[in-house]
Each structure stands twice: as C-alpha cells, then as structure tokens.
C-alpha cells in the first residue's frame, strides 16, 4: 500500500511513524512534512489547503490511501478533492468537518442527537455577549465559533478578559462551565460503524499546575488509571454513535477520525467539543499503545468497510508525551533556533523513548525550530511512572535556546 499523509506537525509524525512500522505500507509519503518526518517518509512540497494540488500529488504518486491530518484542510474540503480524483481518503468531507469548523453547528448536531453537552448561547452582538456572560457567571467559557488552531477558547474568572475575547470573534459561543476532569476519546468511523480508540488526557495550559494561557496542548498520557472502566462504552452509546448516526441522517456522513473532548462532571459525561481529526498531542500517546497495524484500519474507514475490521489490539504499556515549545509560546514564538540532542535521544533512549517533530525544519545540516510547539518527546513504560521518567529523561537531553516544557505531565495520574 502506498500512503500519502498531509500535514507537517507532531500528529503527522506520529501517524507516519506508525504507518512506517506497518508491513502493508510499501511506500510512505508526506506533504509538506517536517525535519523529523523526512526520516520515515518521502517529503513533497504542497499547499495542504489546496485540494486540487493535493489530489494531483496523490494521483502522481499512485497513492492507495491519503490521510489528511490537520483540521483546516478538512474544513476547506481537501478530502473531497482527493475522493473526487478516485483515491480513498481518510478524513471527513467539508460538510461533515463543520463539526469542528463551527461550534454552533456542533451544538445543533448534539441537540438533534440528544448528546449531553454544556448549555450555551451563540452570540453575534455586544448585547448578546453581555447577556450570556451575565446568565452563566464565572468561570466564563468563551469559544470562537470558527477554527482557531486550538487557541480559540478562553476560560477565565475575569469578566473583562472574557468580554474582550468574545468581542474579538465574529461569532462566539458562550457556555456554562463544566466541572471535573477532561478526557479525549478518539473514534475511527466510516460513517456508520464506529471503532473507539483508547482514552487519553491532554494538558492545555502552558504552565505547571494548569496555569498560564491556553495552548494547542503541552503533553498527554494514556491510559487513564482513574477513569471508570465503562467510560468508553458509555461514550460510545451516548456520544459517538448518536453523533455519527445524526450526521448520516442529515445526508452528510462523517468518515474519518471523530474526536470527542469530554468533561467527566458531577452530573455525568458532557461533550466540551468535537474535532474532526486526530488530536495533538493525544495522538502521540494513543498510537504509541496501538498494536494493530494502522494502514488497514484507516483504509477500511475510508472505504466503508470498517465493520470487517477485527477488534483493535492495545499494549498494556502506558505512554506519556511532553511537548517542548519555543521561547514565548503561545504568544509570539521565536523560530530558527538550532535543536541539539536529538541524536543522543535516538542513541540512548530508543526504543522506549523517541522524539516526534512538530515545528521543525532543516537549515543546512542543522535541525531548527519552525513553530511554537517544536517537539513531542514520547515514551512508553510498564506504568505511567516509568513512562513519565523515560520521557523526562529524554527531554533533558534536548537543547533548544529559550525552550519551555511542563514538568507535571501525568504526575498526578502516576501517583507522584
């Protein structure tokens, strides 16, 4: 099988790493990729937002499967362009991807499907914003209706900050605050059959102790030793299957990766948000634990034959990923700094720990930073404590001027 992955972040590196280990994959390509992905896949320059260009590349490569990683190309309809060229594509249509592209659309789908979520208001005027903020009170939860690269949500006790964020959005969803721990649960679906993956938890805040601004994610771990063993079955029955069924009923079936961000509240499971693609950094730990070869699962989803997929197999091992971010992330991150220590991790810590590249590129023979989140250092172990120890041991080998990372990823779950 020839596979083309679209994107250039750590999520795509994790996907490419898993696909490169799949014996069915005879050729692996990525566009545009990054410095790390280039070690496991052949890279091609392409505008990931240009559906015609992506479809042309897939045709030229005679790809048997295209996997679209990021949300923006999916919302722009890139998967539709690939399918129109007659090539199987893992990723939802433009219409179905509105589940992530518009918070208001997602709320409407959930209401129709009876999926439990936070009460909310869609606001387009300052008056509506003030009424909604007043109705819910602090803590205020303010979400940009459109895509914002994981940084469109503000949760704050500061009314002025909440109002400022809301006024900066064209359309904004203001909703009640959901208490309790958060869980990310991915599911692969062909629009009818739904196959859940293993739950993970990510860390959105920039600083230890869940302080600082929201980011795209500073780390993740799996499994969740504190979670109810029946959680996946419950979410399948109350969230994932009803949502997939509702989208099919509407004539816009969702085929690809459905990501449910959940709050385990005092009143039960509630959906915080949906995403239409693998989440970053949760993908890094989920795929680290997946034993089943990935390519056939994605191809079955793309081809509408997921009902034929044997049950997924998982490692007992735990996995932890720690994001190394650049100076001043998430505000105005500095780029172009040399990254040292990657060879040391490969030599000293493999196979239990490895580095997935997020925002990197080559400057001559040197790997340099090229984004806010630069690396995802991922490790496995017999339990979370061992995986955590291995991840941070590898992080300590990385030298990137001005870089930052959280030191408390999975600490509480590991019992430390």
PDB file of C-alpha atoms in Angstrom, residues 3 21 63 111 122 195 223 231 256 280 378-379 381 389 395 403 416:
ATOM      1  CA  UNK A   3       0.177   6.071   1.633  1.00  0.00           C
ATOM      2  CA  UNK A  21       6.085   0.249  11.030  1.00  0.00           C
ATOM      3  CA  UNK A  63      -1.376   6.609  -3.724  1.00  0.00           C
ATOM      4  CA  UNK A 111     -29.126  18.848  20.297  1.00  0.00           C
ATOM      5  CA  UNK A 122     -24.448  31.745  20.115  1.00  0.00           C
ATOM      6  CA  UNK A 195     -14.462   1.986  16.475  1.00  0.00           C
ATOM      7  CA  UNK A 223      -4.227   5.058  29.822  1.00  0.00           C
ATOM      8  CA  UNK A 231     -16.332   5.050  30.228  1.00  0.00           C
ATOM      9  CA  UNK A 256     -12.616   9.688   9.392  1.00  0.00           C
ATOM     10  CA  UNK A 280      -2.307  16.724  19.046  1.00  0.00           C
ATOM     11  CA  UNK A 378       7.159  10.407  23.757  1.00  0.00           C
ATOM     12  CA  UNK A 379       7.927   7.409  25.955  1.00  0.00           C
ATOM     13  CA  UNK A 381       6.739   2.108  30.154  1.00  0.00           C
ATOM     14  CA  UNK A 389      10.525   9.006  33.944  1.00  0.00           C
ATOM     15  CA  UNK A 395      13.554  15.798  27.390  1.00  0.00           C
ATOM     16  CA  UNK A 403      12.575  26.450  25.166  1.00  0.00           C
ATOM     17  CA  UNK A 416       3.567  11.055  42.324  1.00  0.00           C
TER      18      UNK A 416
END
